[in-house]
Coordinates of C-alpha atoms in Angstrom, one line a residue:
M75 CA -3.6 23.7 -17.6
I76 CA -5.0 23.8 -14.1
L77 CA -4.2 21.4 -11.3
R78 CA -7.4 20.6 -9.4
K79 CA -7.2 19.1 -6.0
P80 CA -9.9 16.7 -4.8
A81 CA -12.6 18.3 -2.7
Q82 CA -12.1 17.8 1.0
P83 CA -14.2 18.9 3.9
Q84 CA -12.7 22.0 5.5
S85 CA -13.7 24.3 8.3
R86 CA -14.7 27.8 7.5
H87 CA -11.5 29.1 9.0
A88 CA -9.3 26.6 7.1
M89 CA -10.8 27.7 3.8
A90 CA -9.5 31.3 4.2
P91 CA -6.2 31.6 2.3
T92 CA -3.4 32.6 4.7
D93 CA -0.3 31.6 2.7
L94 CA 1.2 34.2 0.5
G95 CA 2.5 31.2 -1.6
S96 CA -1.1 30.3 -2.8
F97 CA -4.2 32.0 -4.0
T98 CA -7.6 31.0 -5.4
I99 CA -8.4 30.3 -9.0
F100 CA -11.8 29.2 -10.1
G101 CA -12.8 28.3 -6.6
K102 CA -9.9 25.8 -6.1
G103 CA -6.9 26.7 -4.0
T104 CA -3.7 25.9 -6.0
S105 CA -0.1 26.5 -4.8
L106 CA 1.4 29.5 -6.5
R107 CA 4.6 27.4 -6.8
W108 CA 2.7 24.8 -8.8
Q109 CA 0.9 27.4 -10.8
L110 CA 4.2 28.9 -11.9
A111 CA 5.7 25.5 -12.6
L112 CA 2.7 24.4 -14.6
M113 CA 2.5 27.7 -16.4
T114 CA 6.1 27.3 -17.4
A115 CA 5.5 23.7 -18.5
A116 CA 2.5 24.8 -20.5
M117 CA 4.4 27.5 -22.3
V118 CA 7.3 25.1 -23.0
T119 CA 4.8 22.5 -24.2
I120 CA 3.3 24.9 -26.6
A121 CA 6.7 26.0 -27.9
V122 CA 8.1 22.4 -28.1
G123 CA 4.9 21.2 -29.8
A124 CA 5.0 24.0 -32.3
M125 CA 8.7 23.3 -33.0
T126 CA 8.1 19.6 -33.3
T127 CA 5.2 20.1 -35.7
V128 CA 7.2 22.5 -37.8
T129 CA 10.2 20.2 -37.8
Y130 CA 8.1 17.1 -38.7
W131 CA 6.3 18.9 -41.5
T132 CA 9.5 20.4 -42.8
M133 CA 11.4 17.1 -42.9
S134 CA 8.5 15.1 -44.4
T135 CA 8.0 17.8 -47.0
S136 CA 11.7 17.9 -47.8
L137 CA 11.9 14.1 -48.2
A138 CA 8.9 14.1 -50.5
A139 CA 10.3 17.0 -52.5
S140 CA 13.7 15.2 -52.7
V141 CA 12.0 12.1 -54.1
D142 CA 10.1 14.2 -56.7
Q143 CA 13.3 16.0 -57.7
N144 CA 15.1 12.7 -58.1
L145 CA 12.4 11.2 -60.3
D146 CA 12.2 14.4 -62.4
E147 CA 15.9 14.4 -63.1
K148 CA 15.8 10.7 -64.1
A149 CA 12.7 11.3 -66.3
S150 CA 14.4 14.2 -68.1
L151 CA 17.5 12.1 -68.7
L152 CA 15.5 9.2 -70.2
M153 CA 13.5 11.6 -72.5
Q154 CA 16.8 12.8 -73.9
R155 CA 18.0 9.3 -74.4
T156 CA 14.9 8.4 -76.4
L157 CA 16.1 10.8 -79.1
D158 CA 19.0 8.4 -79.8
P159 CA 17.9 5.7 -82.4
L160 CA 20.3 3.2 -80.8
Y161 CA 18.6 3.7 -77.4
V162 CA 15.2 3.0 -79.0
V163 CA 16.5 -0.1 -80.8
N164 CA 17.9 -1.4 -77.6
L165 CA 15.0 -0.2 -75.4
N166 CA 14.5 -3.5 -73.7
S167 CA 18.1 -3.8 -72.5
E168 CA 18.2 -0.1 -71.6
V169 CA 15.1 -0.5 -69.4
Q170 CA 16.6 -3.5 -67.7
R171 CA 19.8 -1.7 -67.1
F172 CA 17.9 1.2 -65.5
K173 CA 16.1 -1.2 -63.2
T174 CA 19.3 -2.8 -62.3
Y175 CA 20.8 0.4 -61.1
H176 CA 17.5 1.6 -59.5
P177 CA 15.7 -1.5 -58.1
D178 CA 13.2 0.6 -56.1
I179 CA 12.0 2.5 -59.1
R180 CA 9.6 1.1 -61.8
I181 CA 9.8 2.5 -65.3
S182 CA 7.6 2.7 -68.3
V183 CA 8.7 4.4 -71.6
S184 CA 6.9 5.4 -74.8
P185 CA 9.4 6.7 -77.4
P186 CA 8.4 9.3 -80.0
A187 CA 5.7 8.1 -82.4
W188 CA 5.1 5.0 -80.3
S189 CA 1.5 4.2 -79.4
F190 CA 2.4 1.8 -76.5
F191 CA 4.6 1.8 -73.4
Y192 CA 7.5 -0.5 -72.8
G193 CA 8.4 -1.6 -69.3
D194 CA 6.4 -1.9 -66.1
S195 CA 2.7 -1.5 -65.9
I196 CA 2.2 1.9 -64.3
P197 CA -1.0 3.9 -64.5
V198 CA -0.6 7.1 -66.5
G199 CA -2.6 10.2 -65.7
G200 CA -2.9 13.1 -63.3
D201 CA -2.9 16.8 -63.6
F202 CA -0.1 17.9 -66.0
T203 CA 1.7 21.2 -65.4
P204 CA 4.0 22.8 -67.9
T205 CA 7.6 22.5 -66.7
G206 CA 9.7 23.4 -69.7
V207 CA 9.7 24.1 -73.4
G208 CA 7.1 21.7 -74.8
E209 CA 7.2 19.6 -71.6
E210 CA 4.5 18.7 -69.1
T211 CA 4.9 16.9 -65.8
S212 CA 2.4 15.2 -63.5
V213 CA 3.2 14.1 -59.9
R214 CA 0.8 12.0 -57.8
T215 CA 0.7 9.4 -55.1
V216 CA -1.1 6.1 -55.7
G217 CA -1.0 3.7 -52.8
N218 CA 2.5 3.6 -51.5
D219 CA 4.0 4.7 -54.9
R220 CA 5.1 8.2 -55.9
I221 CA 4.4 8.4 -59.7
L222 CA 5.9 11.0 -62.0
T223 CA 4.8 11.3 -65.6
K224 CA 6.7 13.5 -68.0
R225 CA 5.9 14.0 -71.7
N226 CA 7.0 16.4 -74.5
S227 CA 5.6 17.7 -77.7
M228 CA 7.3 15.0 -79.8
G229 CA 5.1 12.3 -78.2
T230 CA 7.7 10.9 -75.8
T231 CA 6.4 9.9 -72.4
V232 CA 8.3 8.6 -69.4
V233 CA 6.6 7.3 -66.3
L234 CA 8.6 6.5 -63.1
A235 CA 7.1 5.1 -59.9
Q236 CA 9.1 4.9 -56.6
N237 CA 7.9 3.0 -53.6
M238 CA 7.6 5.3 -50.5
D239 CA 7.8 2.7 -47.7
S240 CA 11.4 3.5 -46.8
T241 CA 10.7 7.2 -46.8
Q242 CA 7.6 6.8 -44.7
K243 CA 9.5 4.6 -42.2
L244 CA 12.2 7.3 -42.1
V245 CA 9.5 10.0 -41.4
G246 CA 7.9 7.8 -38.8
A247 CA 11.2 7.3 -37.0
L248 CA 11.8 11.0 -37.1
G249 CA 8.4 11.7 -35.6
A250 CA 9.0 9.2 -32.8
V251 CA 12.3 10.8 -32.0
L252 CA 10.8 14.3 -32.0
L253 CA 7.9 13.0 -29.7
V254 CA 10.4 11.6 -27.2
I255 CA 12.4 14.8 -27.2
S256 CA 9.2 16.8 -26.7
G257 CA 8.2 14.6 -23.7
L258 CA 11.7 14.9 -22.1
G259 CA 11.6 18.7 -22.7
I260 CA 8.2 19.0 -21.0
L261 CA 9.4 17.0 -18.0
L262 CA 12.5 19.1 -17.8
A263 CA 10.4 22.3 -18.1
I264 CA 8.3 21.2 -15.1
A265 CA 11.4 20.5 -13.0
V266 CA 13.0 23.8 -14.1
G267 CA 9.7 25.6 -13.4
M268 CA 9.6 24.2 -9.9
V269 CA 13.2 25.3 -9.2
V270 CA 12.6 28.7 -10.7
A271 CA 9.3 29.1 -8.8
T272 CA 11.0 28.0 -5.5
A273 CA 13.8 30.4 -6.0
G274 CA 11.6 33.3 -7.2
L275 CA 9.1 32.9 -4.3
R276 CA 11.8 32.7 -1.6
P277 CA 11.7 36.6 -1.1
L278 CA 7.9 36.3 -1.1
G279 CA 8.1 33.7 1.7
R280 CA 10.4 36.0 3.6
L281 CA 7.9 38.8 3.2
Q282 CA 5.2 36.5 4.4
R283 CA 7.2 35.6 7.5
A284 CA 7.7 39.3 8.2
V285 CA 3.9 39.9 7.9
D286 CA 3.2 37.0 10.3
Y287 CA 5.8 38.5 12.7
V288 CA 4.0 41.9 12.6
A289 CA 0.7 40.2 13.1
Q290 CA 1.9 38.2 16.1
T291 CA 4.2 40.6 17.8
D292 CA 2.7 44.0 16.7
D293 CA 6.3 45.1 16.0
L294 CA 6.3 47.4 12.9
K295 CA 10.1 47.3 12.3
P296 CA 11.0 47.6 8.6
I297 CA 12.0 44.5 6.5
E298 CA 15.4 44.3 4.9
V299 CA 15.4 45.1 1.2
I300 CA 17.6 42.9 -0.9
G301 CA 18.2 43.7 -4.6
N302 CA 16.3 46.1 -6.8
D303 CA 13.8 43.8 -8.6
E304 CA 10.0 43.8 -8.4
L305 CA 10.0 41.9 -5.1
A306 CA 12.4 44.4 -3.6
Q307 CA 10.1 47.2 -4.7
L308 CA 7.2 45.4 -3.1
T309 CA 9.3 45.1 0.1
T310 CA 10.0 48.8 -0.1
S311 CA 6.3 49.6 -0.5
F312 CA 5.5 47.3 2.4
N313 CA 8.1 49.2 4.5
E314 CA 6.5 52.5 3.6
M315 CA 3.1 51.0 4.7
L316 CA 4.7 50.0 8.0
G317 CA 6.1 53.4 8.4
A318 CA 2.7 55.0 7.7
L319 CA 1.1 52.6 10.3
Q320 CA 3.8 53.4 12.8
E321 CA 3.3 57.2 12.3
S322 CA -0.5 56.7 12.6
R323 CA 0.0 54.8 15.8
V324 CA 2.3 57.5 17.2
R325 CA -0.3 60.1 16.3
Q326 CA -3.1 58.1 17.8
T327 CA -1.1 57.5 21.0
R328 CA -0.1 61.2 21.2
L329 CA -3.7 62.2 20.6
V330 CA -5.0 60.0 23.3
A331 CA -2.3 61.2 25.7
D332 CA -2.9 64.8 24.9
A333 CA -6.6 64.5 25.0
G334 CA -6.4 62.7 28.4
H335 CA -4.1 65.4 29.7
E336 CA -6.4 68.2 28.5
L337 CA -9.5 66.5 29.8
K338 CA -7.9 65.9 33.2
T339 CA -7.5 69.7 33.9
P340 CA -11.2 70.7 33.8
L341 CA -12.3 67.4 35.3
T342 CA -10.0 67.9 38.3
S343 CA -11.2 71.5 38.9
M344 CA -14.8 70.3 38.6
R345 CA -14.2 67.5 41.0
T346 CA -12.5 69.8 43.5
N347 CA -15.4 72.3 43.5
I348 CA -18.1 69.6 43.6
E349 CA -16.4 67.8 46.5
L350 CA -16.1 71.2 48.4
L351 CA -19.8 71.8 47.8
M352 CA -20.7 68.2 49.0
D353 CA -18.5 68.6 52.1
V354 CA -20.2 71.9 53.0
Y355 CA -23.6 70.3 52.4
R356 CA -22.8 67.3 54.6
M357 CA -21.6 69.5 57.5
G358 CA -24.8 71.5 57.3
K359 CA -22.9 74.7 56.6
L360 CA -24.3 75.5 53.2
G361 CA -26.4 78.3 54.7
E362 CA -23.3 79.9 56.2
M363 CA -21.6 80.5 52.8
S364 CA -22.0 83.9 51.4
K365 CA -23.9 84.5 48.2
E366 CA -20.7 85.8 46.6
D367 CA -18.9 82.5 47.4
L368 CA -21.8 80.5 46.0
D369 CA -21.9 82.5 42.8
D370 CA -18.2 82.1 42.4
L371 CA -18.4 78.4 42.9
E372 CA -21.3 78.1 40.5
H373 CA -19.5 80.3 37.9
D374 CA -16.4 78.0 38.2
V375 CA -18.3 74.8 37.8
L376 CA -20.3 76.2 34.8
A377 CA -17.0 77.5 33.2
Q378 CA -15.3 74.2 33.7
M379 CA -18.3 72.3 32.2
E380 CA -18.3 74.7 29.2
E381 CA -14.6 74.2 28.8
L382 CA -15.0 70.4 29.0
S383 CA -17.9 70.5 26.5
A384 CA -15.9 72.6 24.0
L385 CA -12.9 70.3 24.3
I386 CA -15.0 67.2 23.6
G387 CA -16.6 69.0 20.7
D388 CA -13.2 69.8 19.2
L389 CA -12.1 66.2 19.6
V390 CA -15.3 65.1 17.8
D391 CA -14.6 67.6 15.0
L392 CA -11.0 66.4 14.7
A393 CA -12.1 62.7 14.5
R394 CA -14.7 63.8 11.9
E395 CA -12.0 65.4 9.8
E396 CA -9.9 62.2 9.9
A397 CA -12.8 60.2 8.6
P398 CA -13.0 59.2 4.9
E399 CA -13.5 62.2 2.6
H400 CA -17.0 63.4 1.7
D401 CA -18.2 64.2 -1.8
M402 CA -17.1 67.6 -3.0
E403 CA -19.6 70.1 -4.5
P404 CA -19.5 73.7 -5.6
V405 CA -19.6 76.0 -2.5
E406 CA -20.1 79.8 -2.5
L407 CA -17.2 80.7 -0.2
D408 CA -18.3 84.3 0.4
E409 CA -21.6 83.0 1.8
V410 CA -19.8 80.5 4.0
L411 CA -17.6 83.3 5.4
E412 CA -20.6 85.5 6.1
H413 CA -22.5 82.7 7.9
A414 CA -19.5 81.8 10.0
L415 CA -19.0 85.4 10.9
D416 CA -22.6 85.7 12.1
R417 CA -22.0 82.9 14.5
V418 CA -18.8 84.3 15.7
R419 CA -20.3 87.7 16.3
R420 CA -22.8 86.2 18.6
R421 CA -20.0 84.6 20.6
R422 CA -17.8 87.7 20.6
P423 CA -20.1 90.7 21.0
D424 CA -17.3 92.8 22.6
V425 CA -15.2 92.8 19.4
Q426 CA -15.9 94.6 16.2
F427 CA -15.7 92.8 12.8
Q428 CA -14.9 94.5 9.6
F429 CA -15.9 92.3 6.6
H430 CA -15.7 92.3 2.9
A431 CA -15.8 89.3 0.5
D432 CA -15.8 89.0 -3.3
P433 CA -17.9 86.3 -4.8
W434 CA -15.9 83.1 -5.1
I435 CA -16.7 79.4 -5.6
V436 CA -14.7 76.4 -4.4
E437 CA -15.1 72.7 -4.7
G438 CA -15.5 71.3 -1.2
E439 CA -17.7 70.4 1.7
R440 CA -19.7 73.3 3.1
A441 CA -20.0 72.2 6.7
A442 CA -16.3 71.4 7.0
L443 CA -15.3 74.8 5.5
E444 CA -17.6 76.7 7.7
R445 CA -16.3 74.9 10.8
A446 CA -12.7 75.6 9.8
I447 CA -13.3 79.3 9.0
M448 CA -15.4 79.8 12.2
N449 CA -12.4 78.5 14.2
L450 CA -10.2 81.0 12.4
F451 CA -12.5 83.9 13.0
D452 CA -13.1 82.9 16.7
N453 CA -9.4 82.7 17.2
A454 CA -9.0 86.3 15.9
G455 CA -11.9 87.5 18.1
K456 CA -10.5 85.8 21.2
W457 CA -7.1 87.5 20.9
S458 CA -8.4 91.0 20.0
P459 CA -8.8 93.3 23.0
V460 CA -12.3 94.5 23.9
G461 CA -13.5 97.2 21.5
E462 CA -10.9 96.5 18.9
T463 CA -11.7 95.4 15.3
V464 CA -11.0 92.2 13.5
R465 CA -10.5 92.9 9.8
I466 CA -11.6 90.1 7.3
S467 CA -11.4 90.4 3.5
L468 CA -11.7 88.0 0.6
K469 CA -10.1 89.2 -2.6
A470 CA -10.7 87.2 -5.7
A471 CA -9.0 87.1 -9.1
R472 CA -9.4 84.8 -12.0
R473 CA -7.7 81.7 -10.6
K474 CA -7.0 82.4 -6.9
A475 CA -8.7 84.1 -4.0
V476 CA -7.0 85.3 -0.8
L477 CA -8.6 85.4 2.6
L478 CA -7.0 87.8 5.1
V479 CA -7.9 87.7 8.8
D480 CA -6.2 90.4 10.9
D481 CA -6.6 90.8 14.6
S482 CA -5.3 93.4 17.0
G483 CA -3.8 91.1 19.6
P484 CA -0.2 90.6 20.7
G485 CA 0.7 88.6 17.6
I486 CA 2.5 85.3 17.2
P487 CA 6.4 85.1 17.5
P488 CA 8.0 83.9 14.2
E489 CA 9.5 80.9 15.8
Q490 CA 6.1 79.7 17.0
R491 CA 4.1 80.3 13.8
E492 CA 4.7 76.9 12.3
R493 CA 3.7 75.1 15.5
I494 CA 0.4 76.7 16.2
F495 CA -1.3 74.3 13.8
E496 CA -0.1 71.3 15.8
R497 CA -2.7 69.5 18.0
F498 CA -2.9 70.8 21.5
Y499 CA 0.0 73.2 21.0
R500 CA -0.5 76.5 22.8
T501 CA 1.8 79.4 23.2
D502 CA 2.8 80.6 26.7
E503 CA 0.3 83.5 26.4
A504 CA -2.4 81.1 25.1
R505 CA -2.2 78.9 28.2
A506 CA -4.0 81.5 30.3
M507 CA -6.8 81.7 27.7
P508 CA -9.7 79.2 27.5
G509 CA -9.5 76.7 24.7
S510 CA -8.3 73.2 23.8
G511 CA -5.5 74.0 21.3
L512 CA -7.4 72.1 18.6
G513 CA -9.2 74.8 16.6
L514 CA -6.3 75.8 14.4
S515 CA -5.3 72.2 13.9
I516 CA -8.8 71.4 12.6
T517 CA -8.7 74.5 10.4
K518 CA -5.3 73.5 8.9
Q519 CA -6.5 69.9 8.3
V520 CA -9.7 71.0 6.5
L521 CA -7.9 73.6 4.3
D522 CA -5.3 71.0 3.3
R523 CA -8.0 68.6 2.3
H524 CA -9.6 71.4 0.1
G525 CA -6.3 72.3 -1.6
A526 CA -5.9 75.7 0.2
T527 CA -2.8 77.0 1.9
I528 CA -2.6 78.9 5.2
D529 CA 0.2 81.1 6.5
V530 CA 0.7 83.3 9.6
E531 CA 2.1 86.8 9.4
E532 CA 2.1 90.0 11.3
S533 CA -0.9 92.4 10.8
D534 CA -0.5 96.1 10.3
D535 CA -1.1 97.0 14.0
G536 CA 1.2 94.3 15.3
G537 CA -1.4 91.5 15.7
A538 CA -1.6 88.2 13.8
R539 CA -2.6 87.9 10.2
F540 CA -3.8 84.6 8.8
R541 CA -3.5 84.4 5.0
V542 CA -5.5 81.6 3.2
V543 CA -5.2 81.1 -0.5
F544 CA -8.1 79.2 -2.2
S545 CA -8.3 77.8 -5.7
G546 CA -11.6 78.0 -7.6
R547 CA -13.4 80.4 -9.8
P548 CA -15.2 83.8 -9.5
G549 CA -18.7 83.6 -8.3
Y550 CA -20.1 86.2 -10.8
D551 CA -21.9 85.3 -14.0
G552 CA -20.4 87.0 -17.1
S553 CA -23.4 86.3 -19.4
D554 CA -24.8 89.8 -18.9
S555 CA -21.6 91.6 -19.7
D556 CA -21.1 93.8 -22.8
S557 CA -21.3 91.6 -25.9
G558 CA -18.7 93.7 -27.6
S559 CA -16.0 92.0 -25.6
D560 CA -14.6 88.8 -27.1
D561 CA -14.9 86.8 -23.8
G562 CA -18.2 88.4 -22.6
H563 CA -16.5 90.9 -20.2
T564 CA -16.6 94.6 -20.4
A565 CA -13.4 96.7 -20.6
S566 CA -14.0 97.7 -17.0
D567 CA -14.2 94.0 -16.0
L568 CA -11.0 93.2 -17.8
R569 CA -9.2 96.1 -16.1
G570 CA -10.5 94.9 -12.8
E571 CA -9.3 91.3 -13.5
L572 CA -5.8 92.6 -14.5
F573 CA -5.7 94.6 -11.3
A574 CA -6.8 91.6 -9.3
E575 CA -4.2 89.4 -10.9
R576 CA -1.4 91.9 -10.1
W577 CA -2.7 92.0 -6.5
I578 CA -2.6 88.3 -6.3
R579 CA 0.9 88.2 -7.6
D580 CA 2.1 90.9 -5.2
N581 CA 0.2 89.5 -2.1
V582 CA 0.1 85.8 -2.7
E583 CA 2.9 84.6 -4.9
S584 CA 5.5 86.9 -3.4
P585 CA 7.2 85.4 -0.3

């Protein structure tokens, strides 16, 4: 049952549902309160209707069966009486006596060996069914009469007919009473449904007011949770969403503040140098500056422009990583490492790089992985002294691969190792170095998205060691291996895998 409101002209804005207490069904806006009430009424109507139908059918069937049983008992008694010769001799008076005691029943009797019936004129016939030893019974309805005919093997036949007007009136009265009760039940169900819907939707209305308050005031304070039902769980989920929004807002505010602070430093230096150059030019003293001073000024401006450009690029990369995820595809990690290393070598020609990588395949985005790994390599090259070596290795086993990046720099104090992946965080030593403090944050974000873990340790020569653990699969194809092995690998391959798994256990899974 659907309550349809008459169509009314509405503005486009008014047609948009804004009330949490209503939603759209079949293009017509119907109050959720009314829908719950009508749904309750419909279910009660179905239940009451089914109960009324069953009750009516049961009562009418029971009354008809009671009439049949009464007639059958009387017919059996009369058949026994016909065996008495005195009863047959006085059949006329016996029939009149029966009608005196049962005025609503007509009777017709044919004793044994009689060829005619004595009593009322009642049609004999119908489908006979065996009901006892040598007895047959027929029950049928003719007009308003219920006719029962019983005969036996000795030729005795008794026919009784009872008028059903009183029974039908009783059944009709019962049906009317049941119909009135059903109507009252439906009305009561609608009223109860409205009360239940109003009480049940009260927490939803409170949630709606809280949503309106958030929309109007931009205040993300949590909503009070009452009870532990489904609406309370909905409120808890809504509070979690508000918390996530608040955290996102805080991160955004911090990002804008930190980005503004970081951008202000190179811009201020550039402005100072450019204003100095303009003042010298206006005073006509540009020719009086030495070539060394001009070269220093030019070097400072170019360095500040490069720093500003790198910072903007890092911010763009960070925003790109916070965008919706891209489609993942198989990526050959060893090739990504090699390509990123080639780019870093061109940027850090004064540092040596020692590189080895086992073939390994991961599911991910190639460009993002290369950008993250290049930041990791560039960081190691930046902190390694001139002429020192950055050691890079990718060791693969059956289920995990470990990337180790060791530099020869001063290392990272243990108390600062967790914070170096925060945005714009820079250690005291790092503040004197060029950079924005976003490279490792971008790396961490990309690796987390690809299901990899990254940790910071101390390298063998006191520098920093970055350990990255990737999931995936080996990049080799085992189809050309010795066919004598059950899984397609030679004995040497199996020994190598066992060694690699032990190496993973010792170097990855151990704290």
